[in-house]
Coordinates of C-alpha atoms in Angstrom, one line a residue:
X1316 CA 96.5 83.1 80.9
X1317 CA 98.9 85.9 80.8
X1318 CA 97.9 89.6 81.3
X1319 CA 99.9 92.8 81.8
X1320 CA 100.8 93.7 85.3
X1321 CA 98.7 96.5 86.9
X1322 CA 99.7 99.9 85.5
X1323 CA 99.2 103.5 86.6
X1324 CA 96.0 104.3 84.9
X1325 CA 94.9 107.9 85.0
X1326 CA 92.0 109.0 87.3
X1327 CA 88.7 108.9 85.6
X1328 CA 85.2 109.7 86.3
X1329 CA 83.9 113.2 86.7
X1330 CA 86.8 115.6 86.9
X1331 CA 86.8 117.4 90.2
X1332 CA 88.7 120.5 91.5
X1333 CA 91.7 118.3 92.4
X1334 CA 91.6 115.8 89.5
X1335 CA 94.0 115.6 86.5
X1336 CA 92.7 114.7 83.2
X1337 CA 93.5 111.1 82.2
X1338 CA 92.1 107.8 80.9
X1339 CA 89.7 105.8 82.9
X1340 CA 90.4 104.9 86.5
X1341 CA 88.3 104.6 89.5
X1342 CA 88.4 102.5 92.7
X1343 CA 90.5 99.5 91.6
X1344 CA 92.5 100.6 88.5
X1345 CA 95.6 102.2 90.1
X1346 CA 95.9 99.4 92.6
X1347 CA 94.1 96.6 91.0
X1348 CA 96.8 94.3 92.0
X1349 CA 96.4 94.9 95.7
X1350 CA 94.8 91.7 96.7
X1351 CA 96.9 89.6 94.3
X1352 CA 100.1 91.2 95.7
X1353 CA 99.1 90.6 99.4
X1354 CA 98.1 87.0 98.4
X1355 CA 101.4 86.3 96.9
X1356 CA 103.2 87.3 100.0
X1357 CA 100.6 85.5 102.3
X1358 CA 100.8 82.3 100.4
X1359 CA 103.0 80.5 97.9
X1360 CA 103.0 82.3 94.5
X1361 CA 103.0 79.0 92.7
X1362 CA 100.1 77.5 94.6
X1363 CA 97.2 76.7 92.2
X1364 CA 94.9 79.7 92.0
X1365 CA 97.4 82.4 92.8
X1366 CA 98.9 85.1 90.7
X1367 CA 102.8 85.2 90.2
X1368 CA 104.8 88.1 88.8
X1369 CA 107.6 87.2 86.3
X1370 CA 110.9 89.0 85.9
X1371 CA 109.5 90.9 82.9
X1372 CA 106.7 92.4 85.0
X1373 CA 103.8 90.3 83.6
X1374 CA 101.3 88.6 85.8
X1375 CA 100.7 85.0 85.4
X1376 CA 97.6 83.3 87.0
X1377 CA 98.1 79.6 87.6
X1378 CA 95.3 77.2 87.2
X1379 CA 92.8 76.3 88.4
X1380 CA 91.0 79.6 89.1
X1381 CA 90.6 80.2 92.9
X1382 CA 87.7 78.5 94.5
X1383 CA 84.9 80.7 95.8
X1384 CA 82.2 80.4 98.5
X1385 CA 79.2 82.6 98.1
X1386 CA 81.1 84.5 95.3
X1387 CA 83.9 85.3 97.7
X1388 CA 87.5 83.9 97.2
X1389 CA 88.2 81.2 99.8
X1390 CA 92.0 82.2 99.9
X1391 CA 91.2 85.8 99.9
X1392 CA 93.6 87.7 102.3
X1393 CA 92.4 88.5 105.9
X1394 CA 92.4 92.1 106.7
X1395 CA 91.7 93.8 110.1
X1396 CA 90.6 97.4 110.2
X1397 CA 90.2 99.3 113.5
X1398 CA 87.9 102.4 113.6
X1399 CA 86.0 100.6 110.8
X1400 CA 82.5 102.0 111.6
X1401 CA 83.0 105.4 110.1
X1402 CA 85.4 107.8 108.2
X1403 CA 88.7 106.5 106.9
X1404 CA 88.4 103.1 108.5
X1405 CA 85.0 102.6 106.9
X1406 CA 86.2 103.6 103.5
X1407 CA 89.3 101.4 103.8
X1408 CA 87.2 98.4 104.7
X1409 CA 85.1 99.0 101.7
X1410 CA 88.3 99.4 99.5
X1411 CA 89.6 95.9 100.5
X1412 CA 86.2 94.4 100.2
X1413 CA 86.0 95.7 96.6
X1414 CA 89.0 93.3 95.8
X1415 CA 87.3 90.3 97.5
X1416 CA 89.1 90.5 100.9
X1417 CA 87.8 89.0 104.2
X1418 CA 87.5 92.2 106.4
X1419 CA 87.3 92.2 110.2
X1420 CA 85.8 95.4 111.5
X1421 CA 86.8 96.7 114.9
X1422 CA 85.0 99.7 116.4
X1423 CA 82.9 100.5 119.4
X1424 CA 79.6 101.5 117.8
X1425 CA 77.2 98.7 116.9
X1426 CA 75.1 100.5 114.3
X1427 CA 78.1 101.8 112.4
X1428 CA 79.7 98.3 112.5
X1429 CA 76.5 96.6 111.4
X1430 CA 76.2 99.1 108.5
X1431 CA 79.9 98.8 107.6
X1432 CA 79.5 94.9 107.5
X1433 CA 76.6 95.3 105.1
X1434 CA 78.8 97.6 102.9
X1435 CA 81.6 95.0 102.9
X1436 CA 79.3 92.3 101.8
X1437 CA 77.7 94.3 99.1
X1438 CA 81.2 95.2 97.8
X1439 CA 82.1 91.5 97.3
X1440 CA 84.0 90.8 100.5
X1441 CA 83.2 89.0 103.6
X1442 CA 82.7 90.9 107.0
X1443 CA 83.3 90.1 110.5
X1444 CA 82.0 92.9 112.8
X1445 CA 83.7 92.9 116.3
X1446 CA 82.7 95.5 118.8
X1447 CA 86.0 96.7 120.3
X1448 CA 87.5 99.5 122.2
X1449 CA 91.2 99.6 121.1
X1450 CA 92.1 101.3 124.3
X1451 CA 91.5 97.9 125.9
X1452 CA 94.4 95.7 125.0
X1453 CA 92.6 92.5 126.1
X1454 CA 89.7 93.3 123.9
X1455 CA 92.0 93.9 120.9
X1456 CA 93.7 90.6 121.5
X1457 CA 90.5 88.7 121.8
X1458 CA 89.3 90.3 118.6
X1459 CA 92.4 89.0 116.8
X1460 CA 91.9 85.5 118.2
X1461 CA 88.4 85.5 117.0
X1462 CA 89.4 86.6 113.5
X1463 CA 92.2 83.9 113.2
X1464 CA 89.8 81.2 114.6
X1465 CA 87.3 81.9 112.0
X1466 CA 89.4 82.8 108.9
X1467 CA 93.0 81.8 109.7
X1468 CA 96.1 84.0 109.7
X1469 CA 95.8 87.8 109.6
X1470 CA 97.6 89.2 106.5
X1471 CA 97.1 92.9 107.0
X1472 CA 96.3 94.9 110.0
X1473 CA 95.1 98.5 109.5
X1474 CA 95.1 100.9 112.6
X1475 CA 92.6 103.8 111.9
X1476 CA 90.8 104.3 115.3
X1477 CA 91.3 107.7 117.0
X1478 CA 89.4 110.3 119.1
X1479 CA 90.1 114.0 119.8
X1480 CA 89.1 117.1 121.7
X1481 CA 88.9 120.4 120.1
X1482 CA 89.9 123.1 122.6
X1483 CA 92.8 125.2 123.8
X1484 CA 95.2 123.2 125.9
X1485 CA 94.3 125.0 129.1
X1486 CA 90.7 124.0 128.7
X1487 CA 91.2 120.2 128.2
X1488 CA 91.0 118.2 131.5
X1489 CA 93.6 115.6 132.4
X1490 CA 91.0 112.8 132.0
X1491 CA 90.2 114.0 128.5
X1492 CA 93.9 114.2 127.6
X1493 CA 94.3 110.6 128.9
X1494 CA 91.4 109.3 126.9
X1495 CA 92.6 110.8 123.6
X1496 CA 96.0 109.3 124.3
X1497 CA 94.7 105.9 125.2
X1498 CA 92.6 105.6 122.0
X1499 CA 94.7 107.4 119.5
X1500 CA 98.2 106.5 120.6
X1501 CA 97.9 103.3 122.9
X1502 CA 95.1 102.0 120.6
X1503 CA 97.6 102.0 117.8
X1504 CA 100.3 100.4 120.1
X1505 CA 97.8 97.7 121.0
X1506 CA 97.0 97.0 117.5
X1507 CA 100.6 96.7 116.5
X1508 CA 101.4 94.5 119.6
X1509 CA 98.6 92.1 118.8
X1510 CA 99.4 91.9 115.0
X1511 CA 103.1 91.3 115.6
X1512 CA 102.5 88.6 118.1
X1513 CA 100.8 86.6 115.4
X1514 CA 102.8 87.8 112.3
X1515 CA 106.3 87.6 113.6
X1516 CA 106.3 83.8 114.3
X1517 CA 105.0 83.2 110.8
X1518 CA 107.5 85.6 109.2
X1519 CA 104.9 87.5 107.2
X1520 CA 102.3 90.1 107.4
X1521 CA 101.7 93.9 107.0
X1522 CA 100.7 96.6 109.4
X1523 CA 99.5 99.9 107.9
X1524 CA 99.0 102.8 110.2
X1525 CA 96.6 105.6 109.3
X1526 CA 98.8 108.7 110.4
X1527 CA 98.3 112.4 109.9
X1528 CA 100.2 115.4 108.7
X1529 CA 99.6 116.6 112.2
X1530 CA 101.8 114.0 113.6
X1531 CA 104.7 115.9 111.9
X1532 CA 103.4 119.5 112.5
X1533 CA 101.0 120.1 115.4
X1534 CA 98.3 122.9 115.1
X1535 CA 96.5 124.9 117.8
X1536 CA 93.2 123.5 119.4
X1537 CA 94.1 119.9 118.9
X1538 CA 97.1 119.4 121.2
X1539 CA 95.9 116.0 122.6
X1540 CA 95.4 114.5 119.1
X1541 CA 98.6 116.1 117.7
X1542 CA 100.6 114.7 120.6
X1543 CA 99.2 111.3 120.2
X1544 CA 100.0 111.3 116.5
X1545 CA 103.5 112.3 117.1
X1546 CA 103.9 109.5 119.5
X1547 CA 102.5 107.1 116.9
X1548 CA 105.3 108.1 114.5
X1549 CA 107.9 107.7 117.1
X1550 CA 107.0 104.2 118.3
X1551 CA 106.4 102.9 114.8
X1552 CA 109.8 104.2 113.6
X1553 CA 111.4 102.2 116.3
X1554 CA 109.4 99.1 115.6
X1555 CA 110.1 99.3 111.9
X1556 CA 113.9 99.4 112.5
X1557 CA 113.7 96.5 114.9
X1558 CA 112.0 94.4 112.2
X1559 CA 114.7 95.5 109.7
X1560 CA 117.4 94.4 112.1
X1561 CA 115.7 91.0 112.4
X1562 CA 115.5 90.6 108.6
X1563 CA 111.7 90.0 109.2
X1564 CA 109.3 89.9 106.2
X1565 CA 106.7 91.5 108.5
X1566 CA 106.4 95.2 107.3
X1567 CA 105.1 98.4 108.9
X1568 CA 104.2 101.5 107.0
X1569 CA 102.4 104.8 107.7
X1570 CA 99.9 106.6 105.4
X1571 CA 100.1 110.3 106.5
X1572 CA 96.6 111.8 105.8
X1573 CA 95.4 115.4 105.1
X1574 CA 92.2 116.9 106.4
X1575 CA 89.4 114.5 105.6
X1576 CA 85.7 114.8 105.4
X1577 CA 84.8 112.3 108.2
X1578 CA 81.9 112.3 110.7
X1579 CA 84.4 113.1 113.5
X1580 CA 83.5 116.8 113.2
X1581 CA 79.9 115.9 114.1
X1582 CA 80.7 113.8 117.2
X1583 CA 84.1 115.2 118.5
X1584 CA 84.1 116.9 121.9
X1585 CA 84.6 120.6 121.3
X1586 CA 84.8 123.7 123.4
X1587 CA 85.1 126.0 120.4
X1588 CA 82.6 128.7 120.0
X1589 CA 82.0 127.7 116.5
X1590 CA 81.3 124.2 115.0
X1591 CA 84.6 122.5 114.1
X1592 CA 85.7 121.6 110.6
X1593 CA 88.8 120.1 108.8
X1594 CA 91.4 122.6 107.8
X1595 CA 91.0 123.1 104.0
X1596 CA 91.9 121.6 101.6
X1597 CA 89.6 118.8 102.5
X1598 CA 89.7 115.2 100.9
X1599 CA 87.2 112.4 100.9
X1600 CA 87.9 109.3 102.9
X1601 CA 88.2 107.3 99.7
X1602 CA 91.4 109.1 98.8
X1603 CA 93.2 107.9 101.9
X1604 CA 91.7 104.4 101.7
X1605 CA 93.1 103.9 98.2
X1606 CA 96.6 104.8 99.5
X1607 CA 96.2 102.5 102.5
X1608 CA 95.3 99.5 100.2
X1609 CA 98.2 100.4 98.0
X1610 CA 100.5 100.6 100.9
X1611 CA 99.4 97.2 102.1
X1612 CA 100.6 95.8 98.8
X1613 CA 103.8 97.8 98.8
X1614 CA 104.8 98.1 102.4
X1615 CA 108.6 98.5 102.1
X1616 CA 108.2 102.1 101.9
X1617 CA 108.4 103.9 105.3
X1618 CA 105.6 106.4 104.6
X1619 CA 103.0 107.5 102.1
X1620 CA 101.9 111.2 102.0
X1621 CA 98.4 111.8 100.8
X1622 CA 97.5 115.3 99.4
X1623 CA 99.5 118.3 98.5
X1624 CA 98.7 119.8 101.8
X1625 CA 100.3 116.9 103.6
X1626 CA 103.5 117.3 101.5
X1627 CA 103.5 121.0 102.2
X1628 CA 103.0 120.5 105.9
X1629 CA 105.7 118.0 106.5
X1630 CA 108.2 119.6 104.3
X1631 CA 107.4 123.1 105.6
X1632 CA 108.0 121.8 109.2
X1633 CA 111.4 120.4 108.2
X1634 CA 112.5 123.5 106.2
X1635 CA 110.9 126.5 108.0
X1636 CA 109.2 125.5 111.3
X1637 CA 109.2 129.1 112.6
X1638 CA 107.4 130.4 109.6
X1639 CA 104.7 127.8 110.2
X1640 CA 104.4 128.9 113.8
X1641 CA 103.6 132.4 112.8
X1642 CA 101.3 131.2 110.0
X1643 CA 99.3 129.0 112.3
X1644 CA 99.2 131.5 115.1
X1645 CA 97.5 133.8 112.6
X1646 CA 95.2 131.3 110.8
X1647 CA 95.0 128.1 112.8
X1648 CA 92.0 129.1 114.9
X1649 CA 89.6 130.4 112.3
X1650 CA 90.5 127.7 109.8
X1651 CA 89.3 124.9 112.2
X1652 CA 85.8 126.6 112.7
X1653 CA 82.8 127.1 110.5
X1654 CA 80.5 130.2 110.7
X1655 CA 77.9 128.3 112.5
X1656 CA 77.7 128.5 116.3
X1657 CA 78.4 125.5 118.2
X1658 CA 75.4 123.8 119.8
X1659 CA 75.1 121.6 122.9
X1660 CA 75.4 118.0 121.6
X1661 CA 76.6 114.7 122.7
X1662 CA 80.1 113.4 121.7
X1663 CA 81.9 110.1 121.4
X1664 CA 84.8 110.6 123.6
X1665 CA 83.8 108.0 126.2
X1666 CA 80.8 106.3 124.5
X1667 CA 80.0 105.7 120.8
X1668 CA 77.1 107.8 119.4
X1669 CA 76.3 105.0 117.0
X1670 CA 75.3 102.5 119.7
X1671 CA 72.3 100.2 119.5
X1672 CA 69.9 103.2 119.8
X1673 CA 72.1 105.5 117.6
X1674 CA 72.4 105.9 113.9
X1675 CA 75.0 105.0 111.2
X1676 CA 77.2 108.0 110.6
X1677 CA 78.8 106.4 107.4
X1678 CA 82.2 107.3 105.9
X1679 CA 81.6 110.9 105.1
X1680 CA 81.1 113.9 107.2
X1681 CA 79.2 117.2 106.3
X1682 CA 81.7 118.6 103.9
X1683 CA 81.0 116.7 100.7
X1684 CA 80.5 119.8 98.6
X1685 CA 84.0 121.0 99.6
X1686 CA 85.9 117.8 99.5
X1687 CA 88.3 116.6 96.7
X1688 CA 87.5 113.1 95.4
X1689 CA 91.1 112.6 94.1
X1690 CA 94.6 113.7 95.0
X1691 CA 96.9 113.9 91.9
X1692 CA 100.0 114.0 94.4
X1693 CA 98.9 110.6 96.0
X1694 CA 98.2 109.1 92.5
X1695 CA 101.6 110.1 91.3
X1696 CA 103.2 108.7 94.3
X1697 CA 101.5 105.4 93.7
X1698 CA 102.6 105.4 90.1
X1699 CA 106.1 106.1 91.1
X1700 CA 106.2 103.3 93.6
X1701 CA 104.7 100.9 91.0
X1702 CA 107.3 101.8 88.4
X1703 CA 110.1 101.4 91.0
X1704 CA 108.9 98.1 92.0
X1705 CA 108.6 96.9 88.4
X1706 CA 112.2 98.1 87.7
X1707 CA 113.4 96.3 90.8
X1708 CA 111.7 93.0 89.7
X1709 CA 113.1 93.2 86.2
X1710 CA 116.7 93.7 87.5
X1711 CA 116.5 90.6 89.9

């Protein structure tokens, strides 16, 4: 059976404030070849049951059709997602599951993990929830061992776990700063260490880091988080070049995200007078998750930027950082706070709020009414990458 290679279909569904008109697309159309592409790298492209891309850009599926167990492909790629109990990590797990992947879910909170596992199974994937604090290297390594013992080699590792403190720098304690750094920065380091220890000997695999525009341009009131995200960019740049020097087929890429409607604003430690909020414009977690899945299938690119605000922030910092300094000094405090007074509430800095006696926070936060469901910029970037890849394959 021969069918056209995946194309850049328009974004369909209900048109939102940040959505271009176009023919039908939803979750899988723009990156419908994600799992096939990962599978081709993870296994032989001519092995029965796998898709292969010809020089003309068409996709040929060899026979027989892949075996399934309980409706899930036996040879489906193995994906690990940290921070999978909520927010971007939760949405990313669901995105891979929608393509039939086997998804290992790493996070601290048991209620959120259990709910995320149900989401993965309902979406058509297989789930393996593993309670893990990414700040603990031994725990991350043990989780990876469990994944490979049950499912075989890990094909994709996604780092999404983080934590933060919303407060002026002078009001953050040394212990709080250390904790944010251990989770957000060292948690990513641990994930990359563990993934590379398994991928490098095999000569294949992909690591996708969920980054942030704040890793390129810091803002007030989030110095610990911004510092950690800057560090993530720095160490991954070094790792990526080292892999290039080796000629390795293990790839590392970063998805730089905008402000996202996640539950963190309900559980983050905050010393602000008003309740914290993401800096508008706000995007839904699915917008970032779609790009994470696409990046896993097209990891040769160093970074993917999601949202026009991310593009503006990163380019603005490169071109006119002093202008951004003055702008953020004027607007950066009020834009991170709602009109509602902050209340005395628990936070998740040291312990998860979605523990055995807690509740599932889900992927979304409290800002659905204000969040964009699509990003034309991210969609166009994926299209451009797909076209460039097709041209490259044709020339080979």
